[in-house]
Coordinates of C-alpha atoms in Angstrom, one line a residue:
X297 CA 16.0 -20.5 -6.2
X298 CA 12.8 -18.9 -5.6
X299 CA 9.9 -18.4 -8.2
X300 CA 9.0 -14.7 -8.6
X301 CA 6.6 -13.4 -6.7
X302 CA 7.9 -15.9 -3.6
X303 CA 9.1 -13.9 -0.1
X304 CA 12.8 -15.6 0.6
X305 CA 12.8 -18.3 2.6
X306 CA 13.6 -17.3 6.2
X307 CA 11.9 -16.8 9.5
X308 CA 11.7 -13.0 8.8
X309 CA 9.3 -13.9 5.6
X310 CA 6.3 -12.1 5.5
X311 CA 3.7 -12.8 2.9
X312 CA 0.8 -11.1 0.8
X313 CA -2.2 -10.7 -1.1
X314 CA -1.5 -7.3 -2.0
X315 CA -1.3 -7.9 -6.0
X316 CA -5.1 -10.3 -5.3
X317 CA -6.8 -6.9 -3.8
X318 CA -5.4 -4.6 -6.3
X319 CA -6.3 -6.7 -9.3
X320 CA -9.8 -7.7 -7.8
X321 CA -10.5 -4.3 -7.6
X322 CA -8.4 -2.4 -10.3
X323 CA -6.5 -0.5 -8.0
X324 CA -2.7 0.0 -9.9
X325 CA 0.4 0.3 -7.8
X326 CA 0.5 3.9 -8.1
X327 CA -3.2 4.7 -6.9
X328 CA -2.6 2.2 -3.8
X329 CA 0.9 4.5 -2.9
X330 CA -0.7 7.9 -3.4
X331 CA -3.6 6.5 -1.4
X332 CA -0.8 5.6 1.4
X333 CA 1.0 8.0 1.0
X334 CA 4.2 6.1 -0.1
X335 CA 6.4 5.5 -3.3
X336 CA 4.6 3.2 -6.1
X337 CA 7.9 1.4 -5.8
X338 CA 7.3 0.6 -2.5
X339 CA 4.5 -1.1 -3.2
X340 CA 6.2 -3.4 -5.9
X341 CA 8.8 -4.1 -3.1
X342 CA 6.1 -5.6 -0.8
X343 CA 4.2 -7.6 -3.4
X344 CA 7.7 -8.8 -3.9
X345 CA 8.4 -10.4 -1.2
X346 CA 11.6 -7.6 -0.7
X347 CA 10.2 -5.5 2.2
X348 CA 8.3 -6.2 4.9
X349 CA 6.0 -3.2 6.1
X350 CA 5.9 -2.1 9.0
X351 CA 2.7 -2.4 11.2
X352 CA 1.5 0.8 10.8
X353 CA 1.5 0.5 6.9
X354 CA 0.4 -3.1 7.0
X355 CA -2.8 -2.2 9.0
X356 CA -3.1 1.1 6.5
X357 CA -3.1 -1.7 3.9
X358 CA -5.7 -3.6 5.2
X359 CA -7.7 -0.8 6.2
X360 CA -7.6 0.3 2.5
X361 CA -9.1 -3.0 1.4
X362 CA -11.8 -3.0 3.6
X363 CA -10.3 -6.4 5.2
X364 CA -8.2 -7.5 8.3
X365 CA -4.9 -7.6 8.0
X366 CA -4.6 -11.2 8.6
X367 CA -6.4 -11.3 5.3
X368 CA -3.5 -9.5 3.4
X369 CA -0.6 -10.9 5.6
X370 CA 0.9 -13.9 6.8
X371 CA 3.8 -15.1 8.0
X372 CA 3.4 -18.7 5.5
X373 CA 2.6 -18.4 1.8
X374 CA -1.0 -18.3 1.4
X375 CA -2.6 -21.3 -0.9
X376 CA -2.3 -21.0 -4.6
X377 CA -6.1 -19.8 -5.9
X378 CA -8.1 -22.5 -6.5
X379 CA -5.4 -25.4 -4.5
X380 CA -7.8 -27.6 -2.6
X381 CA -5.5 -29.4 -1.0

């Protein structure tokens, strides 16, 4: 079983930091899809863990934030906040 917010468990897993960025700068899900241009739901779907973006939205993504995409994305989980080990 996974623990919400957790992509499955497969090689096609890709992970995020999308719900980190938004909340660090109170950006809801509906601002960030009418900024991309795609459905607020969609944007739940990623955070999710349900739907992988394609490239061209994942780099929109980062470009958004102001970061790389490596800094959104990954393909393992990223480190709880504040896990040291």
């Amino acid at each position: 079983m996974r623990r919400a917010g957790q992509a499955p468990a497969d090689k096609e897993a890709v992970y995020n930091r999308i719900p980190v960025l938004r909340a660090e700068r109170g950006v809801s899900r509906r601002d960030l899809a009418a900024a991309l241009g795609v459905h607020y739901q969609t944007i739940g779907y990623l955070e999710r863990g349900e739907y992988s973006p394609s490239l061209h939205l994942a780099l929109r993504i980062a470009d958004y934030f102001e970061v790389p995409v490596e800094v959104v994305f990954s393909l393992k989980p990223f480190p709880r906040i504040g896990d040291t080990s």
